[in-house]
Coordinates of N, CA and C and ligand atoms in Angstrom, one line a residue:
M5 N -8.6 -164.2 -50.5 CA -8.5 -165.5 -50.0 C -9.9 -166.0 -49.8
N6 N -10.2 -167.2 -50.2 CA -11.6 -167.8 -49.9 C -11.6 -168.4 -48.4
K7 N -12.3 -167.7 -47.5 CA -12.2 -167.9 -46.1 C -12.9 -169.3 -45.9
N8 N -13.8 -169.7 -46.8 CA -14.5 -171.0 -46.5 C -13.6 -172.3 -46.6
T9 N -12.2 -172.0 -47.2 CA -11.3 -173.2 -47.1 C -10.6 -173.2 -45.7
L10 N -10.9 -172.3 -44.9 CA -10.2 -172.4 -43.7 C -10.7 -173.6 -42.8
P11 N -9.8 -174.2 -42.1 CA -10.1 -175.4 -41.4 C -11.2 -175.1 -40.3
I12 N -11.9 -176.2 -40.0 CA -12.7 -176.3 -38.9 C -11.9 -176.9 -37.8
A13 N -11.7 -176.3 -36.5 CA -11.0 -176.8 -35.5 C -11.9 -177.8 -34.6
V14 N -11.4 -179.1 -34.2 CA -12.2 -179.8 -33.4 C -11.3 -180.2 -32.3
I15 N -11.8 -179.9 -31.0 CA -11.0 -180.1 -29.8 C -11.6 -181.0 -28.8
D16 N -10.7 -181.6 -28.0 CA -11.3 -182.3 -27.0 C -10.1 -182.5 -25.9
S17 N -10.4 -183.2 -24.7 CA -9.2 -183.2 -23.8 C -8.2 -184.3 -24.2
G18 N -8.5 -185.0 -25.3 CA -7.4 -186.0 -25.7 C -7.9 -186.5 -27.0
V19 N -8.0 -187.9 -27.0 CA -8.4 -188.6 -28.3 C -9.9 -188.8 -28.5
G20 N -10.6 -188.4 -27.4 CA -12.2 -188.8 -27.6 C -12.8 -188.1 -28.6
G21 N -12.5 -186.8 -28.9 CA -13.2 -186.0 -29.9 C -12.8 -186.6 -31.4
I22 N -12.1 -187.6 -31.5 CA -11.9 -188.3 -32.9 C -13.2 -189.1 -33.1
S23 N -14.0 -189.4 -32.2 CA -15.3 -190.1 -32.5 C -16.1 -189.1 -33.0
V24 N -16.0 -187.8 -32.9 CA -16.8 -186.9 -33.6 C -16.4 -186.4 -34.8
L25 N -14.9 -186.3 -34.9 CA -14.2 -185.9 -36.0 C -14.7 -187.0 -37.3
R26 N -14.7 -188.3 -36.9 CA -15.3 -189.2 -37.7 C -16.5 -188.8 -38.5
E27 N -17.5 -188.4 -37.6 CA -18.9 -188.1 -38.0 C -18.9 -186.8 -39.0
L28 N -18.0 -185.8 -38.6 CA -17.8 -184.5 -39.3 C -17.3 -184.8 -40.7
I29 N -16.3 -185.7 -40.8 CA -15.6 -186.1 -42.0 C -16.7 -186.8 -43.0
D30 N -17.4 -187.7 -42.3 CA -18.4 -188.5 -43.0 C -19.3 -187.6 -43.8
I31 N -19.9 -186.6 -43.1 CA -21.0 -185.7 -43.8 C -20.4 -184.5 -44.4
M32 N -19.1 -184.1 -44.2 CA -18.5 -182.8 -44.8 C -17.3 -183.2 -45.2
P33 N -17.0 -184.1 -46.2 CA -15.6 -184.7 -46.4 C -14.8 -183.7 -47.2
R34 N -15.4 -182.5 -47.6 CA -14.5 -181.6 -48.5 C -14.0 -180.4 -47.6
E35 N -14.3 -180.5 -46.2 CA -13.9 -179.6 -45.3 C -12.4 -180.0 -44.8
N36 N -11.7 -178.8 -44.5 CA -10.3 -179.1 -43.9 C -10.6 -179.1 -42.4
Y37 N -9.7 -179.9 -41.8 CA -10.0 -180.1 -40.2 C -8.6 -179.9 -39.6
I38 N -8.6 -179.3 -38.3 CA -7.5 -179.4 -37.6 C -8.1 -180.1 -36.2
Y39 N -7.5 -181.2 -35.8 CA -8.0 -181.7 -34.6 C -7.0 -181.5 -33.4
F40 N -7.2 -180.9 -32.4 CA -6.4 -180.7 -31.3 C -6.8 -181.5 -30.0
G41 N -6.0 -182.3 -29.8 CA -6.3 -183.1 -28.6 C -5.3 -182.8 -27.4
D42 N -6.1 -182.3 -26.3 CA -5.3 -181.8 -25.1 C -4.8 -182.9 -24.1
S43 N -4.1 -183.8 -24.6 CA -3.8 -184.9 -23.8 C -2.9 -184.5 -22.5
K44 N -2.3 -183.4 -22.6 CA -1.3 -183.0 -21.7 C -2.4 -182.6 -20.5
N45 N -3.4 -182.1 -20.6 CA -4.3 -181.6 -19.5 C -5.4 -182.6 -19.3
A46 N -5.5 -183.7 -19.9 CA -6.6 -184.8 -19.6 C -6.3 -185.4 -18.4
P47 N -7.3 -186.0 -17.6 CA -8.6 -185.8 -17.9 C -9.3 -184.4 -17.5
Y48 N -10.2 -183.9 -18.3 CA -10.9 -182.7 -18.0 C -12.1 -182.9 -16.9
G49 N -12.5 -184.1 -16.9 CA -13.7 -184.6 -16.1 C -13.7 -184.5 -14.7
S50 N -12.4 -184.5 -14.1 CA -12.2 -184.3 -12.8 C -11.6 -183.0 -12.3
K51 N -11.6 -182.1 -13.2 CA -11.2 -180.7 -13.0 C -12.3 -179.8 -12.6
S52 N -12.0 -178.6 -12.2 CA -13.2 -177.7 -11.9 C -13.6 -177.0 -13.2
K53 N -14.8 -176.5 -13.1 CA -15.4 -175.8 -14.3 C -14.4 -174.6 -14.7
S54 N -13.9 -173.8 -13.8 CA -13.1 -172.8 -14.1 C -11.8 -173.0 -14.7
E55 N -11.3 -174.2 -14.3 CA -10.0 -174.8 -14.9 C -10.2 -175.0 -16.3
V56 N -11.3 -175.8 -16.6 CA -11.6 -176.3 -18.0 C -11.9 -175.1 -18.7
L57 N -12.6 -173.9 -18.4 CA -12.8 -173.0 -19.1 C -11.6 -172.2 -19.6
D58 N -10.8 -172.1 -18.5 CA -9.3 -171.4 -18.8 C -8.6 -172.3 -20.0
I59 N -8.5 -173.5 -19.7 CA -7.8 -174.3 -20.7 C -8.4 -174.1 -22.0
T60 N -9.7 -174.2 -22.1 CA -10.4 -174.3 -23.4 C -10.2 -172.8 -24.2
R61 N -10.2 -171.8 -23.3 CA -9.9 -170.5 -23.9 C -8.6 -170.4 -24.6
Q62 N -7.5 -170.9 -23.8 CA -6.1 -170.8 -24.3 C -6.1 -171.7 -25.7
N63 N -6.7 -172.8 -25.7 CA -6.6 -173.7 -26.7 C -7.2 -173.0 -27.9
L64 N -8.4 -172.3 -27.7 CA -9.0 -171.8 -28.9 C -8.1 -170.6 -29.3
K65 N -7.5 -169.8 -28.6 CA -6.7 -168.8 -28.9 C -5.6 -169.2 -29.8
A66 N -4.9 -170.5 -29.4 CA -3.8 -170.8 -30.3 C -4.3 -171.3 -31.6
L67 N -5.5 -172.0 -31.6 CA -6.0 -172.4 -32.9 C -6.5 -171.2 -33.9
Q68 N -7.0 -170.2 -33.2 CA -7.4 -168.9 -34.0 C -6.0 -168.3 -34.5
D69 N -5.0 -168.4 -33.8 CA -3.8 -167.8 -34.3 C -3.4 -168.5 -35.9
K70 N -4.0 -169.7 -35.8 CA -3.4 -170.5 -37.0 C -4.4 -170.2 -38.1
G71 N -5.7 -169.8 -37.7 CA -6.7 -169.4 -38.8 C -7.7 -170.4 -38.9
I72 N -8.8 -170.2 -38.4 CA -10.0 -171.3 -38.4 C -11.2 -170.6 -38.7
K73 N -12.2 -171.3 -39.4 CA -13.5 -170.7 -39.5 C -14.6 -171.1 -38.5
A74 N -14.2 -172.3 -37.7 CA -15.2 -172.6 -36.9 C -14.6 -173.5 -35.7
L75 N -15.3 -173.8 -34.7 CA -14.7 -174.5 -33.6 C -15.8 -175.6 -33.1
V76 N -15.4 -176.8 -33.2 CA -16.3 -177.8 -32.7 C -15.7 -178.3 -31.3
V77 N -16.4 -178.1 -30.3 CA -15.9 -178.6 -28.9 C -16.4 -180.0 -28.8
A78 N -15.6 -180.9 -29.3 CA -16.0 -182.4 -29.3 C -15.8 -182.9 -27.8
C79 N -16.2 -182.4 -26.8 CA -16.0 -182.8 -25.5 C -17.3 -182.3 -24.7
N80 N -17.9 -183.2 -24.2 CA -19.1 -182.9 -23.3 C -18.6 -182.0 -22.1
T81 N -17.6 -182.5 -21.5 CA -17.1 -181.8 -20.4 C -16.7 -180.3 -20.6
A82 N -15.9 -180.1 -21.6 CA -15.5 -178.7 -21.9 C -16.8 -177.8 -22.6
T83 N -17.8 -178.5 -23.1 CA -19.0 -177.8 -23.7 C -19.7 -177.3 -22.5
S84 N -19.9 -178.0 -21.5 CA -20.7 -177.6 -20.3 C -20.0 -176.5 -19.5
A85 N -18.5 -176.5 -19.6 CA -17.9 -175.6 -18.7 C -17.6 -174.3 -19.6
A86 N -17.6 -174.3 -20.9 CA -17.1 -173.2 -21.7 C -17.8 -172.6 -22.9
V87 N -18.7 -173.5 -23.5 CA -19.2 -173.0 -24.7 C -20.0 -171.8 -24.8
R88 N -20.9 -171.6 -23.9 CA -21.7 -170.4 -23.7 C -20.9 -169.2 -23.7
I89 N -19.8 -169.3 -22.9 CA -18.9 -168.1 -22.8 C -18.2 -167.7 -24.0
L90 N -17.6 -168.8 -24.5 CA -16.6 -168.7 -25.7 C -17.5 -168.1 -27.0
R91 N -18.8 -168.5 -27.0 CA -19.7 -167.9 -28.0 C -19.9 -166.4 -27.9
E92 N -20.0 -166.0 -26.6 CA -20.2 -164.6 -26.3 C -18.7 -163.8 -26.6
E93 N -17.7 -164.4 -26.3 CA -16.5 -164.0 -26.6 C -16.1 -163.9 -27.9
H94 N -16.5 -164.8 -28.9 CA -16.1 -164.9 -30.2 C -17.4 -165.0 -31.2
P95 N -18.0 -163.8 -31.3 CA -19.2 -163.9 -32.2 C -18.7 -164.1 -33.7
E96 N -17.4 -163.8 -33.9 CA -17.0 -164.1 -35.4 C -16.9 -165.5 -35.7
L97 N -16.9 -166.4 -34.9 CA -16.8 -167.9 -35.2 C -17.9 -168.6 -35.0
V98 N -18.1 -169.7 -35.8 CA -19.3 -170.7 -35.5 C -18.6 -171.6 -34.5
I99 N -19.4 -171.7 -33.4 CA -18.9 -172.5 -32.3 C -20.0 -173.6 -31.8
V100 N -19.6 -174.7 -32.1 CA -20.6 -175.8 -31.7 C -20.0 -176.7 -30.7
G101 N -20.9 -177.1 -29.8 CA -20.6 -178.0 -28.7 C -21.3 -179.3 -28.7
I102 N -21.0 -180.1 -27.8 CA -21.8 -181.6 -27.8 C -22.4 -181.7 -26.4
E103 N -23.6 -182.4 -26.4 CA -24.1 -182.6 -25.0 C -24.5 -184.0 -25.2
P104 N -24.8 -184.7 -23.8 CA -25.2 -186.2 -23.9 C -26.5 -186.2 -24.5
A105 N -26.6 -187.1 -25.4 CA -27.7 -187.3 -26.3 C -29.0 -188.0 -25.6
I106 N -29.5 -187.0 -24.6 CA -30.7 -187.7 -24.0 C -32.1 -187.4 -24.7
K107 N -32.0 -186.5 -25.7 CA -33.1 -186.1 -26.5 C -33.6 -187.3 -27.4
P108 N -32.7 -187.8 -28.2 CA -33.2 -188.9 -29.1 C -33.9 -190.1 -28.3
P109 N -33.5 -190.7 -27.3 CA -34.4 -191.5 -26.6 C -35.6 -191.1 -26.1
A110 N -35.7 -189.9 -25.7 CA -36.9 -189.3 -25.2 C -37.9 -189.2 -26.2
I111 N -37.5 -189.0 -27.5 CA -38.5 -188.8 -28.7 C -38.7 -190.2 -29.3
E112 N -37.7 -191.1 -29.4 CA -37.8 -192.4 -30.1 C -38.6 -193.4 -29.4
L113 N -38.2 -193.3 -28.0 CA -38.8 -194.4 -27.1 C -39.9 -194.1 -26.3
D114 N -40.6 -195.1 -25.8 CA -42.0 -194.8 -25.0 C -41.5 -194.7 -23.5
N115 N -41.4 -193.5 -22.9 CA -41.0 -193.3 -21.5 C -40.0 -194.1 -21.0
P116 N -38.9 -194.0 -21.7 CA -37.8 -195.0 -21.4 C -37.0 -194.6 -20.1
T117 N -36.2 -195.5 -19.6 CA -35.2 -195.4 -18.5 C -34.0 -195.3 -19.2
V118 N -33.2 -194.3 -19.0 CA -32.0 -193.9 -19.8 C -30.7 -193.9 -18.8
L119 N -29.8 -194.6 -18.9 CA -28.6 -194.5 -18.1 C -27.6 -193.6 -18.9
V120 N -27.1 -192.6 -18.3 CA -26.2 -191.6 -19.0 C -24.7 -191.8 -18.4
M121 N -23.9 -192.3 -19.2 CA -22.5 -192.4 -18.6 C -21.9 -191.0 -19.1
A122 N -21.1 -190.3 -18.2 CA -20.3 -189.3 -18.6 C -19.3 -188.9 -17.5
T123 N -18.6 -187.9 -17.6 CA -17.6 -187.4 -16.6 C -18.4 -186.8 -15.4
P124 N -17.7 -186.9 -14.2 CA -18.3 -186.2 -13.0 C -18.7 -184.8 -13.3
L125 N -17.8 -184.0 -14.1 CA -17.9 -182.6 -14.3 C -19.2 -182.4 -15.1
T126 N -19.3 -183.1 -16.3 CA -20.5 -183.0 -17.1 C -21.7 -183.2 -16.3
L127 N -21.7 -184.3 -15.5 CA -23.0 -184.7 -14.8 C -23.5 -183.7 -13.7
R128 N -22.5 -183.0 -13.3 CA -22.9 -182.0 -12.2 C -23.2 -180.5 -12.6
E129 N -23.0 -180.4 -13.9 CA -23.1 -179.1 -14.4 C -24.5 -178.6 -14.7
E130 N -24.8 -177.2 -14.5 CA -26.1 -176.8 -14.9 C -26.8 -177.2 -16.2
K131 N -25.7 -177.3 -17.2 CA -26.3 -177.5 -18.5 C -27.0 -178.9 -18.5
F132 N -26.3 -179.9 -18.0 CA -26.8 -181.3 -17.9 C -28.3 -181.3 -17.1
L133 N -28.2 -180.6 -15.9 CA -29.3 -180.7 -15.0 C -30.6 -180.1 -15.8
K134 N -30.3 -179.1 -16.5 CA -31.2 -178.5 -17.2 C -31.9 -179.2 -18.4
L135 N -30.9 -179.9 -18.9 CA -31.4 -180.8 -20.0 C -32.2 -182.0 -19.5
V136 N -31.8 -182.5 -18.3 CA -32.6 -183.7 -17.7 C -34.1 -183.0 -17.4
E137 N -34.1 -181.8 -16.9 CA -35.3 -181.3 -16.6 C -36.3 -181.0 -17.8
R138 N -35.6 -180.7 -18.9 CA -36.4 -180.5 -20.0 C -37.3 -181.7 -20.5
Y139 N -36.6 -182.8 -20.3 CA -37.1 -184.1 -20.8 C -37.8 -185.0 -19.7
R140 N -37.9 -184.4 -18.4 CA -38.4 -185.2 -17.3 C -39.8 -185.8 -17.5
D141 N -40.7 -185.4 -18.3 CA -41.9 -186.0 -18.4 C -41.8 -187.2 -19.4
R142 N -40.8 -187.2 -20.1 CA -40.8 -188.2 -21.2 C -39.7 -189.3 -21.0
E143 N -38.8 -189.2 -20.0 CA -37.9 -190.2 -19.7 C -37.4 -190.2 -18.3
N144 N -36.9 -191.3 -17.8 CA -36.3 -191.4 -16.6 C -34.8 -191.4 -16.7
V145 N -34.0 -190.4 -16.2 CA -32.6 -190.5 -16.5 C -31.8 -190.9 -15.3
I146 N -30.9 -191.8 -15.4 CA -30.1 -192.2 -14.3 C -28.7 -191.8 -14.7
A147 N -28.1 -191.0 -14.0 CA -26.7 -190.5 -14.3 C -25.7 -191.4 -13.7
L148 N -24.7 -191.6 -14.5 CA -23.7 -192.7 -13.9 C -22.3 -192.0 -14.4
P149 N -21.7 -191.4 -13.3 CA -20.4 -190.7 -13.5 C -19.2 -191.9 -13.6
C150 N -18.5 -191.6 -14.6 CA -17.5 -192.7 -15.0 C -15.9 -191.9 -14.7
P151 N -15.5 -191.7 -13.5 CA -14.4 -190.8 -13.3 C -13.1 -191.4 -14.1
R152 N -12.9 -192.6 -14.3 CA -11.6 -192.9 -14.8 C -11.5 -193.5 -16.2
L153 N -12.8 -193.5 -16.7 CA -12.9 -194.1 -18.1 C -12.1 -193.6 -19.2
A154 N -12.3 -192.0 -19.2 CA -11.5 -191.4 -20.3 C -10.2 -191.6 -20.2
E155 N -9.6 -191.6 -18.9 CA -8.1 -191.7 -18.7 C -7.6 -193.2 -19.0
L156 N -8.4 -194.1 -18.8 CA -7.9 -195.5 -19.3 C -8.0 -195.6 -20.8
I157 N -8.9 -194.8 -21.4 CA -9.0 -194.9 -23.0 C -7.7 -194.1 -23.5
E158 N -7.4 -193.0 -22.8 CA -6.2 -192.3 -23.1 C -4.9 -193.1 -23.1
G159 N -5.0 -194.1 -22.3 CA -3.9 -195.0 -22.1 C -3.5 -195.8 -23.4
G160 N -4.7 -196.0 -24.3 CA -4.3 -196.4 -25.6 C -4.6 -197.9 -25.8
D161 N -4.5 -198.6 -24.8 CA -4.9 -200.1 -25.1 C -6.3 -200.4 -24.8
L162 N -7.1 -200.5 -25.8 CA -8.5 -200.4 -25.7 C -9.0 -201.8 -25.3
D163 N -8.0 -202.8 -25.5 CA -8.4 -204.2 -25.2 C -7.9 -204.5 -23.8
S164 N -7.4 -203.6 -22.9 CA -6.8 -203.9 -21.8 C -8.0 -204.6 -20.7
G165 N -7.3 -205.4 -19.9 CA -8.1 -205.9 -18.9 C -8.6 -205.0 -18.0
E166 N -7.9 -204.0 -17.7 CA -8.3 -202.8 -16.8 C -9.7 -202.1 -17.3
I167 N -9.6 -201.9 -18.5 CA -10.8 -201.2 -19.1 C -12.1 -202.2 -19.0
E168 N -11.8 -203.4 -19.2 CA -12.9 -204.4 -19.2 C -13.3 -204.4 -17.8
D169 N -12.6 -204.5 -16.8 CA -12.8 -204.7 -15.5 C -13.6 -203.5 -14.9
Y170 N -13.0 -202.3 -15.4 CA -13.7 -201.0 -15.1 C -15.2 -201.0 -15.4
I171 N -15.3 -201.3 -16.7 CA -16.6 -201.3 -17.4 C -17.6 -202.3 -16.6
A172 N -17.0 -203.5 -16.4 CA -18.0 -204.5 -15.7 C -18.4 -204.0 -14.4
H173 N -17.4 -203.5 -13.6 CA -17.9 -203.1 -12.2 C -18.8 -202.0 -12.3
L174 N -18.6 -201.1 -13.3 CA -19.5 -199.8 -13.4 C -20.9 -200.2 -13.6
L175 N -21.0 -201.2 -14.6 CA -22.5 -201.5 -15.1 C -23.1 -202.8 -14.3
A176 N -22.4 -203.4 -13.4 CA -22.8 -204.4 -12.7 C -24.2 -204.2 -12.1
P177 N -24.3 -203.0 -11.3 CA -25.7 -202.8 -10.7 C -26.8 -202.6 -11.5
Y178 N -26.6 -202.5 -12.9 CA -27.6 -202.2 -13.8 C -28.1 -203.5 -14.5
K179 N -27.5 -204.5 -14.2 CA -27.6 -205.8 -15.0 C -29.1 -206.3 -14.8
E180 N -29.8 -206.1 -13.6 CA -31.0 -206.7 -13.3 C -32.0 -205.6 -13.4
Q181 N -31.6 -204.4 -13.6 CA -32.7 -203.2 -13.8 C -33.0 -203.1 -15.3
K182 N -34.3 -202.6 -15.3 CA -34.8 -202.4 -16.6 C -34.3 -201.1 -17.3
I183 N -33.3 -201.2 -18.2 CA -32.7 -200.1 -18.9 C -33.1 -200.2 -20.3
D184 N -33.6 -199.0 -20.8 CA -34.1 -199.0 -22.2 C -33.1 -198.5 -23.1
A185 N -32.2 -197.5 -22.6 CA -31.4 -196.8 -23.5 C -30.1 -196.4 -22.6
L186 N -29.0 -196.4 -23.4 CA -27.7 -196.0 -22.7 C -27.2 -194.8 -23.5
V187 N -26.7 -193.8 -22.8 CA -26.2 -192.6 -23.6 C -24.7 -192.5 -23.2
L188 N -23.9 -192.4 -24.2 CA -22.5 -192.4 -24.0 C -22.2 -190.8 -24.0
G189 N -22.1 -190.3 -22.8 CA -22.1 -188.8 -22.6 C -20.8 -188.2 -22.5
C190 N -19.7 -188.9 -23.1 CA -18.3 -188.5 -23.1 C -17.8 -189.0 -24.6
T191 N -17.0 -188.2 -25.3 CA -16.7 -188.5 -26.6 C -15.7 -189.5 -26.5
H192 N -15.1 -189.8 -25.4 CA -14.1 -190.9 -25.4 C -14.8 -192.3 -25.4
Y193 N -16.0 -192.4 -25.0 CA -16.7 -193.7 -24.9 C -17.1 -194.5 -26.0
P194 N -17.4 -193.8 -27.0 CA -17.7 -194.5 -28.3 C -16.5 -195.5 -28.7
H195 N -15.3 -195.0 -28.4 CA -14.1 -195.8 -28.7 C -14.1 -197.3 -28.1
V196 N -14.9 -197.4 -27.1 CA -15.1 -198.8 -26.4 C -16.6 -199.2 -26.4
K197 N -17.2 -198.7 -27.2 CA -18.8 -199.0 -27.3 C -19.1 -200.4 -27.4
D198 N -18.3 -201.2 -28.1 CA -18.6 -202.7 -28.1 C -18.3 -203.4 -26.8
K199 N -17.3 -202.8 -26.1 CA -17.1 -203.4 -24.7 C -18.1 -203.1 -23.7
I200 N -18.8 -201.7 -23.8 CA -19.7 -201.5 -22.9 C -21.1 -202.3 -23.4
A201 N -21.5 -202.3 -24.6 CA -22.5 -202.9 -25.1 C -22.7 -204.5 -24.5
R202 N -21.5 -205.1 -24.3 CA -21.4 -206.5 -23.9 C -22.0 -206.8 -22.4
H203 N -22.0 -205.6 -21.7 CA -22.5 -205.7 -20.4 C -23.9 -205.4 -20.1
L204 N -24.6 -205.1 -21.3 CA -26.0 -204.8 -21.1 C -26.9 -205.7 -22.1
P205 N -28.1 -205.9 -21.8 CA -28.9 -206.9 -22.7 C -28.9 -206.1 -24.0
P206 N -29.1 -207.0 -25.1 CA -29.0 -206.6 -26.5 C -30.2 -205.5 -26.7
S207 N -31.2 -205.6 -25.9 CA -32.4 -204.8 -26.3 C -32.1 -203.2 -25.8
V208 N -31.1 -203.0 -25.1 CA -30.6 -201.5 -24.7 C -30.2 -200.9 -25.9
K209 N -30.8 -199.7 -26.2 CA -30.3 -199.0 -27.3 C -29.1 -198.0 -26.8
I210 N -28.2 -197.9 -27.8 CA -27.1 -197.0 -27.4 C -26.8 -195.7 -28.2
Y211 N -26.9 -194.6 -27.7 CA -26.9 -193.4 -28.3 C -25.5 -192.6 -28.0
D212 N -25.0 -191.8 -28.9 CA -24.0 -190.8 -28.7 C -24.3 -189.5 -29.4
G213 N -23.7 -188.5 -29.0 CA -24.0 -187.2 -29.6 C -23.2 -187.0 -30.9
G214 N -22.3 -187.7 -31.3 CA -21.4 -187.2 -32.4 C -22.2 -187.0 -33.7
Q215 N -23.0 -187.8 -34.1 CA -23.6 -187.5 -35.4 C -24.5 -186.3 -35.3
G216 N -25.2 -186.3 -34.2 CA -26.1 -185.2 -34.0 C -25.3 -183.6 -34.2
T217 N -24.2 -184.0 -33.5 CA -23.2 -182.6 -33.5 C -22.7 -182.2 -34.9
A218 N -22.5 -183.3 -35.6 CA -21.9 -183.2 -36.9 C -23.0 -182.7 -37.8
R219 N -24.2 -183.1 -37.7 CA -25.2 -182.5 -38.4 C -25.6 -181.0 -38.1
H220 N -25.4 -180.7 -36.9 CA -25.8 -179.4 -36.3 C -24.6 -178.5 -37.0
T221 N -23.3 -179.0 -36.8 CA -22.3 -178.1 -37.5 C -22.5 -177.8 -38.9
K222 N -22.9 -178.8 -39.7 CA -23.1 -178.6 -41.1 C -24.2 -177.6 -41.3
R223 N -25.4 -177.7 -40.6 CA -26.5 -176.8 -40.6 C -25.9 -175.2 -40.4
L224 N -25.1 -175.1 -39.2 CA -24.7 -173.8 -38.9 C -23.7 -173.1 -40.1
L225 N -22.8 -174.0 -40.5 CA -22.0 -173.5 -41.4 C -22.7 -173.1 -42.7
E226 N -23.7 -174.0 -43.1 CA -24.5 -173.7 -44.3 C -25.2 -172.2 -44.2
A227 N -25.9 -172.1 -43.0 CA -26.7 -170.9 -42.7 C -25.6 -169.7 -42.7
A228 N -24.4 -169.8 -42.3 CA -23.5 -168.8 -42.2 C -22.7 -168.5 -43.5
G229 N -23.1 -169.3 -44.6 CA -22.5 -169.3 -45.9 C -21.0 -169.7 -45.8
K230 N -20.6 -170.7 -44.9 CA -19.2 -170.9 -44.6 C -18.9 -172.3 -45.1
L231 N -19.7 -173.0 -45.6 CA -19.3 -174.3 -46.2 C -18.4 -174.3 -47.2
N232 N -17.4 -175.3 -47.3 CA -16.3 -175.3 -48.4 C -16.9 -176.0 -49.5
D233 N -17.1 -175.4 -50.5 CA -17.5 -176.1 -51.7 C -16.5 -176.5 -52.8
G234 N -15.4 -176.7 -52.2 CA -14.3 -177.1 -53.1 C -14.6 -178.7 -53.5
V235 N -14.1 -179.1 -54.5 CA -14.3 -180.5 -55.1 C -13.5 -181.4 -54.5
K236 N -12.4 -181.1 -54.0 CA -11.4 -182.2 -53.6 C -11.7 -182.5 -52.1
R237 N -11.4 -183.7 -51.8 CA -11.5 -184.1 -50.4 C -10.7 -183.2 -49.6
G238 N -11.1 -182.9 -48.3 CA -10.4 -182.0 -47.5 C -9.2 -182.6 -46.8
T239 N -8.5 -181.9 -45.9 CA -7.3 -182.4 -45.2 C -7.7 -182.5 -43.9
V240 N -6.9 -183.4 -43.0 CA -7.1 -183.5 -41.7 C -5.7 -183.4 -41.0
E241 N -5.6 -182.3 -40.3 CA -4.2 -182.2 -39.5 C -4.4 -182.6 -38.0
I242 N -3.6 -183.5 -37.5 CA -3.9 -183.8 -36.1 C -2.8 -183.3 -35.1
L243 N -3.0 -182.5 -34.2 CA -2.0 -182.0 -33.2 C -2.5 -182.5 -31.9
N244 N -1.5 -182.4 -31.0 CA -1.7 -182.7 -29.6 C -0.8 -181.9 -28.7
S245 N -1.4 -181.5 -27.5 CA -0.6 -180.6 -26.5 C 0.6 -181.5 -25.8
S246 N 0.5 -182.8 -25.8 CA 1.5 -183.6 -25.4 C 2.7 -183.8 -26.3
A247 N 3.9 -183.7 -25.5 CA 5.2 -184.2 -26.4 C 5.2 -185.5 -26.8
D248 N 4.3 -186.4 -26.1 CA 4.4 -187.8 -26.3 C 3.8 -188.2 -27.7
A249 N 4.7 -188.6 -28.7 CA 4.1 -188.8 -30.1 C 3.0 -190.0 -29.9
R250 N 2.8 -190.8 -29.0 CA 2.0 -191.8 -28.8 C 0.3 -191.3 -29.1
Y251 N 0.2 -190.1 -28.5 CA -1.2 -189.7 -28.8 C -1.6 -189.2 -30.2
I252 N -0.6 -188.8 -31.0 CA -1.0 -188.5 -32.4 C -1.2 -189.8 -33.0
E253 N -0.4 -191.0 -32.8 CA -0.4 -192.1 -33.3 C -1.8 -192.8 -33.1
L254 N -2.1 -192.6 -31.6 CA -3.4 -193.3 -31.3 C -4.6 -192.5 -31.9
S255 N -4.5 -191.3 -32.0 CA -5.5 -190.5 -32.7 C -5.9 -191.0 -34.1
K256 N -4.8 -191.2 -34.7 CA -4.8 -191.6 -36.3 C -5.3 -193.0 -36.4
K257 N -5.0 -193.7 -35.4 CA -5.5 -195.2 -35.4 C -7.0 -195.2 -35.1
L258 N -7.5 -194.3 -34.2 CA -8.8 -194.3 -33.9 C -9.6 -193.6 -35.1
L259 N -9.0 -192.8 -35.8 CA -9.8 -192.1 -36.9 C -10.0 -193.0 -38.0
L260 N -9.1 -194.1 -38.2 CA -9.2 -195.0 -39.2 C -10.2 -196.2 -38.9
R261 N -10.5 -196.4 -37.7 CA -11.2 -197.6 -37.2 C -12.7 -197.6 -37.9
Ligands
LIG19 N1 -14.1 -186.6 -23.9 C1 -14.5 -185.7 -22.9 C2 -15.9 -185.6 -22.8 O1 -16.6 -185.7 -23.8 C3 -13.9 -185.7 -21.5 C4 -12.9 -186.6 -21.1 C5 -12.1 -186.1 -19.9 O2 -11.2 -185.5 -20.2 O3 -12.5 -186.3 -18.7 O4 -16.6 -185.3 -21.8

C-alpha cells in the first residue's frame, strides 16, 4: 500500500480549524484529509493545560487507529498545550501546530504595535510568552484574551447580534489607540474576520497563522517524502465528537465559504 495516500488529520476544538483546512486544501489539493472537530469538548481555551493535553492525546489515538500520515493541530490552544509532547510521543508522525502569527508583522512592519486576539490559555502559555520575547525588539505586543468568542462562533450564527456586541465591546478600548496590526491567534476567529475588521481602522493589517501553517505542513511532508503525488483531487472527511449533526453541517458550510 502506498502510505502517501493516507490522510492528513486536521484537528481543532470545533469548527475553528476549518479555516486552516481551507489553506491546506488550497496548496495541497491532492491530499486526503480527515477533519476532526471536538465540539463536544469545546471550548479548549478556558480549560487547563493538562485537560487539553489529555483530550488531544485521546483524539490523536482515535485518528491513528483509522490510519493517518500526519497531524495538523489546527488549534492555537491545543498546540501550546500538547504539540511538543505529542511530537516526542509520536516520532513516526509528521505533527504540525499553529501559533499566533506575530512573526510576520515583526518582519513586514516598522516596529509595529500588534494586538493579539486569542484564548486565555494560549495567551498565558509559555509558548506564547517565549514568542513575544523573541520579537520584543521588533514589535510591541498587546495580548487580548477573548474568552467567549470561540464558543459564540461554535453557536453557528455568525451574523448574530451577540457576536457583533462581543467584538464591539472587546475592541472598543483600542479605537483611539495606534494599532498597526491585529493577529487572529485562534483558528475560530478568521470565520468572523470581516466583523472584527469593521471595528478597527482600515490601516490595521490583519494576520492569521493558517496559511503559514499550511505552507509549513507542505514543506515537512515534502522533506519526509510523504506528499501524495496522485493526480486526482483528494477527499475530505469531516468528523465531530458531538452527536449533534449541526456541527458537521456548520463545518461543511464554513469550508465552502
Ligand atoms: N480554535 C482554537 C484555537 O485556535 C480554540 C478555541 C477554543 O476551543 O477555545 O485556539
